[in-house]
XYZ file of C-alpha atoms in Angstrom:
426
model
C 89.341 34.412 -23.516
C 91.523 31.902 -24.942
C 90.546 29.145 -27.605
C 90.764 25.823 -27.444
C 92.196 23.849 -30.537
C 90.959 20.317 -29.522
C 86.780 19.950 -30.227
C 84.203 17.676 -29.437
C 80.797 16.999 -28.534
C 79.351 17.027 -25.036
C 76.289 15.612 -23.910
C 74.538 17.545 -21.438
C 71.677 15.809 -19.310
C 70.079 19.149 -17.743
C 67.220 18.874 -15.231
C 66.132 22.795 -15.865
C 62.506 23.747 -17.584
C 63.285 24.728 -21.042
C 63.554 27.253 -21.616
C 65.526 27.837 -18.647
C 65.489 31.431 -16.902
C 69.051 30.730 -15.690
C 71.353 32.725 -17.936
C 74.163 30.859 -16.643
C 73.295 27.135 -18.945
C 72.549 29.171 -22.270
C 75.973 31.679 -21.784
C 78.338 29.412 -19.988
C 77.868 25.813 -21.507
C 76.155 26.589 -24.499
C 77.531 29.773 -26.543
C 81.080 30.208 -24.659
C 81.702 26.284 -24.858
C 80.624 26.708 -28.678
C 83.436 29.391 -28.584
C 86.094 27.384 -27.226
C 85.288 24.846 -30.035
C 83.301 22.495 -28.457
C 79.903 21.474 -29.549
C 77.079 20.392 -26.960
C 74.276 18.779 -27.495
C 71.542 18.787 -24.892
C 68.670 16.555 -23.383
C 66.091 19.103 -21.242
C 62.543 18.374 -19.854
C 59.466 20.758 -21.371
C 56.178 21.607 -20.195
C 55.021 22.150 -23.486
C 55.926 18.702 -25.221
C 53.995 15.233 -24.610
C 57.295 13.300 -26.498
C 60.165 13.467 -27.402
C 61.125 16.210 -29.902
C 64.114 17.697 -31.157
C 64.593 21.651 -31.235
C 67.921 23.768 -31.834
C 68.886 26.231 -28.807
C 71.486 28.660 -30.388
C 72.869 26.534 -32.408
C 73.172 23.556 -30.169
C 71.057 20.633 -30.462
C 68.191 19.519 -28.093
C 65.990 17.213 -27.180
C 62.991 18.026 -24.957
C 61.359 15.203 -23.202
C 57.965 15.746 -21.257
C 57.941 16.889 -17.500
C 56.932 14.169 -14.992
C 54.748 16.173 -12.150
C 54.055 13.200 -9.999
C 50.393 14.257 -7.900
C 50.517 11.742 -5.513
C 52.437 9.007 -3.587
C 50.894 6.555 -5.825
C 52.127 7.968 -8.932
C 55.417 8.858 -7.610
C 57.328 5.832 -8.742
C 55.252 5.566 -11.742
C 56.354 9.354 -12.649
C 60.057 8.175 -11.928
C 60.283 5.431 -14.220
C 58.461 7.350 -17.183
C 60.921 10.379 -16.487
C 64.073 7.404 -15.995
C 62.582 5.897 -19.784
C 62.084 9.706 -21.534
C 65.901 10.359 -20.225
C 66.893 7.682 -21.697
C 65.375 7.065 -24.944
C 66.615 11.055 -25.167
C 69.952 10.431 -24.588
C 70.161 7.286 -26.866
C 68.702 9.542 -29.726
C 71.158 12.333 -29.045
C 74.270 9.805 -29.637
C 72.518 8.398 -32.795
C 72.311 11.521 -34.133
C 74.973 13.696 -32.901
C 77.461 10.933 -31.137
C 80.378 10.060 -30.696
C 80.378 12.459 -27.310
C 83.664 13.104 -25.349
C 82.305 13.223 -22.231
C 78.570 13.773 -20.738
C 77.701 16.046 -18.236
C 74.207 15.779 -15.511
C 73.043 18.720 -13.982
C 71.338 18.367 -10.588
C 69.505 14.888 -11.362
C 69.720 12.118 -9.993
C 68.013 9.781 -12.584
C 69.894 11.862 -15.083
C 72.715 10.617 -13.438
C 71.992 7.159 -13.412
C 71.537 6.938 -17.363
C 74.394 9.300 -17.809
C 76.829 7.244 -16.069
C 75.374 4.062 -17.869
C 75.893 5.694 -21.131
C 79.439 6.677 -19.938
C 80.859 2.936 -18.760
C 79.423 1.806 -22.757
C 81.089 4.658 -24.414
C 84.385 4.877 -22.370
C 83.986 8.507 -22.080
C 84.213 10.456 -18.934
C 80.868 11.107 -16.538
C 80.861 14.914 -15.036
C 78.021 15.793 -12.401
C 76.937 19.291 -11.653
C 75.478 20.448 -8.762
C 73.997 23.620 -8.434
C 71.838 22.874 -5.497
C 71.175 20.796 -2.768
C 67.426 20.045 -4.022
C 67.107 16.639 -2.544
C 67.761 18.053 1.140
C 65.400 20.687 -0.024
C 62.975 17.950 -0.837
C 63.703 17.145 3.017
C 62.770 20.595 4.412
C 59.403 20.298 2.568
C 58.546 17.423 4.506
C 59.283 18.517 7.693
C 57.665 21.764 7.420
C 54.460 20.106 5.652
C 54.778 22.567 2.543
C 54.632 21.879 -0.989
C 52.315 18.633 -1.678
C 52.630 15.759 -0.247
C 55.059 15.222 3.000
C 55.317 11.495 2.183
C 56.253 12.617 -1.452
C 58.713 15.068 -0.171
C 60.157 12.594 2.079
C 60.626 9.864 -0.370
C 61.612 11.592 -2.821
C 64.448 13.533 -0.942
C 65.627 10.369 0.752
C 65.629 8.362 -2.427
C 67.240 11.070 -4.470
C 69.787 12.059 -1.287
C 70.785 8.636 -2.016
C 71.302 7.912 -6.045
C 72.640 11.720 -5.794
C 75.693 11.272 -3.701
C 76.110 7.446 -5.097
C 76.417 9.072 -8.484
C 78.862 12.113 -7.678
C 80.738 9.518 -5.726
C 81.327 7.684 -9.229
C 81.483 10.541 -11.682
C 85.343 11.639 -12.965
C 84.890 14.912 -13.089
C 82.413 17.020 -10.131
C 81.111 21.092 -10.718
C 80.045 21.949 -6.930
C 78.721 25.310 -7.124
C 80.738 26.811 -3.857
C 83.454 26.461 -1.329
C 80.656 25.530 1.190
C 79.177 22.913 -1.463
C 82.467 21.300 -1.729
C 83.140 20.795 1.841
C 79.269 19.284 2.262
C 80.302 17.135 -0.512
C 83.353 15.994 0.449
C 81.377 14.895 3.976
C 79.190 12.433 1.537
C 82.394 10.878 0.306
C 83.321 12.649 -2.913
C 86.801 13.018 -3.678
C 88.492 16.489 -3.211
C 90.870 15.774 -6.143
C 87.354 15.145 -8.632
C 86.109 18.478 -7.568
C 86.105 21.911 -9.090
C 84.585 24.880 -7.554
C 81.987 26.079 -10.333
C 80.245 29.398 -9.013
C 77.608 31.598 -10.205
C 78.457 34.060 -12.741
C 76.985 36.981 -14.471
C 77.289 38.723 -18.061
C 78.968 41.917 -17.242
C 79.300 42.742 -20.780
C 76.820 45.311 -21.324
C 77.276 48.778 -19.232
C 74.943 49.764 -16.715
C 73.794 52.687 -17.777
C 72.536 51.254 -21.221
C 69.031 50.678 -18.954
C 68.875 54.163 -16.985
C 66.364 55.631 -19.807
C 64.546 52.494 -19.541
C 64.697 52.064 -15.171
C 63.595 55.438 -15.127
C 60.375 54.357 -17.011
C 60.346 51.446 -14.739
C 60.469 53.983 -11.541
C 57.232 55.750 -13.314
C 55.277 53.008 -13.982
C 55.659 51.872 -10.576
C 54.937 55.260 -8.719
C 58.779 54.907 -7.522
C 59.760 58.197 -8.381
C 61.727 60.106 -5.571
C 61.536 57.199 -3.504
C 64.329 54.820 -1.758
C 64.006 51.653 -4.007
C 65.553 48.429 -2.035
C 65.049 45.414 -4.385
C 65.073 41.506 -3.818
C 65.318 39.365 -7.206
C 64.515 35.755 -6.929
C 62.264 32.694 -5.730
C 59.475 34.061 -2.746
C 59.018 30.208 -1.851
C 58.473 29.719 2.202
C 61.976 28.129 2.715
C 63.389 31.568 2.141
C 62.034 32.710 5.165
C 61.030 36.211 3.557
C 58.906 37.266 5.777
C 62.355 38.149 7.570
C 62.685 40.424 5.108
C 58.868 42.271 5.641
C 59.894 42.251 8.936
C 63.242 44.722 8.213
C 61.663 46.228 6.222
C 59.149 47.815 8.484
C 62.171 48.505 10.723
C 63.565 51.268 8.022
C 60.616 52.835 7.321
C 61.389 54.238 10.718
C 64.381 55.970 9.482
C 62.916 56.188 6.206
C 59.828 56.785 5.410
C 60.444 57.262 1.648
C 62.016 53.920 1.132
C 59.933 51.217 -0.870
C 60.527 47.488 -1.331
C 60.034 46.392 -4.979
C 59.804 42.180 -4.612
C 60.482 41.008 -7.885
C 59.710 37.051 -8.800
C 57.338 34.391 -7.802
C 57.008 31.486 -5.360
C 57.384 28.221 -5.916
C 53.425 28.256 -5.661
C 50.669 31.209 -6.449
C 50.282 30.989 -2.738
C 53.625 32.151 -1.749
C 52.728 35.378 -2.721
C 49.461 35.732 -1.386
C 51.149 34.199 2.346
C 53.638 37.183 1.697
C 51.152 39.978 0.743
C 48.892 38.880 3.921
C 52.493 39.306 5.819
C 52.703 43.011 4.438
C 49.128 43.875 5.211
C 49.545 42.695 9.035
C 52.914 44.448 9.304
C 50.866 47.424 8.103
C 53.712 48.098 5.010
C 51.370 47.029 2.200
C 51.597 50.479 0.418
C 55.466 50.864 0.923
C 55.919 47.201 -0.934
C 55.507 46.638 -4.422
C 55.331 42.607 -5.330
C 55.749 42.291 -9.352
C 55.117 38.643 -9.948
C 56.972 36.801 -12.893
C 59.479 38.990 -14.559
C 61.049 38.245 -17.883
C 64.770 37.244 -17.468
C 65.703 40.136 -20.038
C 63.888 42.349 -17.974
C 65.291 41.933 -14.501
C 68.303 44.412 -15.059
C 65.517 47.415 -15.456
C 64.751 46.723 -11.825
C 67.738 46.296 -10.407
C 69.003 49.576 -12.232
C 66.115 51.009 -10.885
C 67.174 50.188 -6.990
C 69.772 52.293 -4.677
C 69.947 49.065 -2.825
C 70.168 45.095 -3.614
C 69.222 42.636 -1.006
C 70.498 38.980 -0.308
C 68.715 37.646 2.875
C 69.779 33.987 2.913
C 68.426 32.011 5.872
C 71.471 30.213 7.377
C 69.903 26.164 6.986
C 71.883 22.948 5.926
C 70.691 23.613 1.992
C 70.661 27.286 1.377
C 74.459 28.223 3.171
C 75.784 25.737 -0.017
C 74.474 28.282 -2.383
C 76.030 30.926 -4.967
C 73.576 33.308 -4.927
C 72.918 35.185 -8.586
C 70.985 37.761 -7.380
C 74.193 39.190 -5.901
C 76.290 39.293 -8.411
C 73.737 40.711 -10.550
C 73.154 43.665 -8.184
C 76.899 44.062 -8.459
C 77.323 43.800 -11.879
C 74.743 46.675 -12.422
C 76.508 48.780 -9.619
C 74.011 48.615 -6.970
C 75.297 48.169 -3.503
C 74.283 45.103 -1.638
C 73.627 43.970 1.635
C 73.154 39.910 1.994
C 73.510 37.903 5.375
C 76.092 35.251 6.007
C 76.141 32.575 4.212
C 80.346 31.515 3.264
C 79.803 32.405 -0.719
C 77.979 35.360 0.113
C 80.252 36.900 2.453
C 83.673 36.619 0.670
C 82.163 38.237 -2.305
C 80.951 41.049 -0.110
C 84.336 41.262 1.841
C 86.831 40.456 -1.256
C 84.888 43.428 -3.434
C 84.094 45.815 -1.359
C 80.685 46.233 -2.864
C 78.107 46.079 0.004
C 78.096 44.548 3.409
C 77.496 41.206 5.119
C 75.568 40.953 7.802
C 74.516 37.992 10.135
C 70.781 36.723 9.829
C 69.375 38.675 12.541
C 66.700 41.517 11.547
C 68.233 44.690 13.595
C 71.259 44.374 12.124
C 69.989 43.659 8.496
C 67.396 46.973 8.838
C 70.627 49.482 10.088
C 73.136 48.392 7.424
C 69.719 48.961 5.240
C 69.185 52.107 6.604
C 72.698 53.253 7.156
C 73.605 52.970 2.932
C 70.379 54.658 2.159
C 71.511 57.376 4.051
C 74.671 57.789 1.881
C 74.227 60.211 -0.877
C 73.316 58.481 -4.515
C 77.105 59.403 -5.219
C 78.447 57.190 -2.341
C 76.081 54.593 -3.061
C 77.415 54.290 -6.364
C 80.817 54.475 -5.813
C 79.891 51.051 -3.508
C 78.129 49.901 -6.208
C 81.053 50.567 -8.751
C 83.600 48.161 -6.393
C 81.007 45.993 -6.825
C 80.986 45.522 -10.503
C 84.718 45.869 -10.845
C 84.668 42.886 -8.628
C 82.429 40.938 -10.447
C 83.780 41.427 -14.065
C 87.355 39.873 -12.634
C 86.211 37.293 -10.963
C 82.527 36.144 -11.687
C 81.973 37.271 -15.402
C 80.379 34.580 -17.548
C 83.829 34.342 -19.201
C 85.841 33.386 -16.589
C 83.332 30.593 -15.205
C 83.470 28.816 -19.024
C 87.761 29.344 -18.325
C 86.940 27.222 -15.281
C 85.115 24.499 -17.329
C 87.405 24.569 -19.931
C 90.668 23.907 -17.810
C 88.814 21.430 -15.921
C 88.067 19.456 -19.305
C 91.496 19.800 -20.334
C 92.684 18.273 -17.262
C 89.927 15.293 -17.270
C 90.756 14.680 -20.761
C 95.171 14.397 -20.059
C 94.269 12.461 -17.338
C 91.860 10.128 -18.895
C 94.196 9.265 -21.941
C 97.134 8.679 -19.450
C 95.383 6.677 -16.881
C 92.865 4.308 -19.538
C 94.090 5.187 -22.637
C 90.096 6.459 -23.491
C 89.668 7.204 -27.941
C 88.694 10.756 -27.505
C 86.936 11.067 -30.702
């Protein structure tokens, strides 16, 4: 990786819990922008804190504010304008104590945005928006289908935020979409192509996989997995994922195989996710061929995976979720497990360009026989899958590469900037 001589601070406005279980914030915009010389300083909502406080987060600086959980319509806009006041009075501390900032950076919120770009137009520094998901139209789909809460909360809330969202990307310098897909939604919205850069997922491909066979074999133990067939899914088990799809192939290869075993690994959105997906198992009669682990630490999660012949990616194909870089692919990959996923665009030319699993549409028979067709393979050809895989990923989706891809993107904002308004870079 190359280093960058010019430094600065960078403001980032970040609507993930902290701490956040996405690798991707601490690795990418945290220690590999520290690398490259700059210096962020960040404003992240808690659970745990009631005001504003002030932590360090490897070496960065951060300011927590308190998470607004709005429980009714009635509170809703009440909850907004406390969250819109914490953001701010956050962000206002940050450049008191750690300002001048050369640019500041939202990620994923809307009222983020709004105080970010206010903050921007005062300092003359450049406004960058990044958007790792299209949570507003999520918002949407909760309404509709009558899940999570309130429908009327849902509703507003995804219609108000569909709104300020795409007014604010439409304003920012500098946008992070995180796909090919993403861009093209975005670009339907009204965002320029020439302020976007492609921003995928990544993964840390630094450490070898087999640094966690002593420890997956444990896992296998502890689990009553030994000698079976382990297919694993790693991520969110809310309802809009559909993965009762998955149940549903599932019971398909225990035709073929009745030694295989499906280790779920996560939680839903709500405790009753998992209980709606457990009752699924039970009626499909799999329950004892499907192990459901609950909330896994993030350090933890490779253990499983490199405990797995095979990595699964089931995507339903809606308006939100084909937008998406998944990260539970490219970890599969990186740890040399073979994948399957279905078709969603970012999905499928990482399957097709590596080499390192297949793509299949969204359609359960052909899901179960690609399933059933790899664990048929001997552990040797699975792995040598597996290995493309991880090759692939450490090229082209490493941790380093996607901080390369901020960097150069910077470096470009900031020569344009200077030429086109003459902005103090400080």
């Amino acid at each position: 990786m190359r280093y960058l001589q010019s430094k600065g601070r960078v403001l980032f406005l970040c609507a993930e819990l902290f701490p956040s279980p996405y690798a991707f914030l601490g690795k990418v915009f945290n220690d590999l922008l520290q690398l490259q010389g700059f210096s962020p300083i960040w404003v992240m909502p808690s659970m745990k804190v009631n005001r504003l406080e002030e932590r360090d987060w490897n070496g960065s600086p951060l300011v927590l504010i308190p998470k607004m959980r709005p429980k009714n319509m009635h509170t809703l806009m009440w909850s907004y304008w406390r969250h819109l006041s914490y953001v701010y009075a956050a962000a206002h501390l940050a450049l008191r104590q750690y300002g001048p900032f050369r640019l500041i950076q939202v990620r994923d919120d809307p009222g983020m945005a709004y105080v970010a770009w206010r903050l921007t137009k005062k300092l003359r520094v450049p406004f960058v928006y990044q958007l790792s998901h299209l949570k507003e139209e999520e918002y949407i789909i909760y309404a509709q289908r009558r899940l999570y809460g309130s429908a009327m909360n849902n509703f507003i809330q995804g219609r108000v935020g569909l709104v300020l969202r795409n007014l604010f990307l439409r304003k920012a310098d500098l946008v992070f979409p995180i796909s090919d897909q993403m861009k093209k939604t975005l670009l339907q919205y009204g965002v320029s192509q020439d302020r976007m850069v492609v921003l995928p997922e990544g993964v840390d491909t630094s450490v070898e996989p087999e640094v966690y066979d002593d420890a997956a074999k444990k896992i296998r133990k502890k689990l009553g997995l030994e000698g079976k067939k382990v297919v694993i899914y790693v991520g969110t088990m809310n309802r809009v994922r559909q993965l009762e799809f998955l149940l549903d192939v599932f019971k398909q290869v225990l035709y073929h195989h009745p030694d295989a075993h499906l280790l779920m690994v996560g939680d839903g959105k709500i405790p009753e996710d998992l209980i709606w997906l457990r009752s699924k198992a039970v009626e499909l009669q799999i329950k004892e061929s499907v192990t459901f682990t609950g909330w896994v630490p993030r350090d933890q999660i490779a253990i499983y995976i490199r405990a797995s012949d095979i990595g699964v990616s089931p995507f339903p194909p809606n308006k939100v979720l084909i937008n998406n870089s998944p990260i539970k692919l490219l970890e599969y990959m990186a740890l040399e497990v073979p994948v399957v996923g279905t078709d969603i665009p970012d999905q499928r030319k990482v399957i097709e360009e590596s080499g390192g699993g297949f793509c299949v549409p969204w359609r359960q028979k052909a899901f179960a026989k690609t399933i059933t067709e790899i664990l048929s393979l001997s552990e040797v050809d699975r792995r040598a899958i597996g290995h493309r895989g991880r090759i692939y990923v450490q090229k082209n989706r490493d941790f380093s590469i996607c901080a390369e891809i901020v960097c150069e993107a910077y470096d470009k904002l900031f020569s344009e900037e200077r030429k086109r308004c003459g902005y103090c870079l400080l």
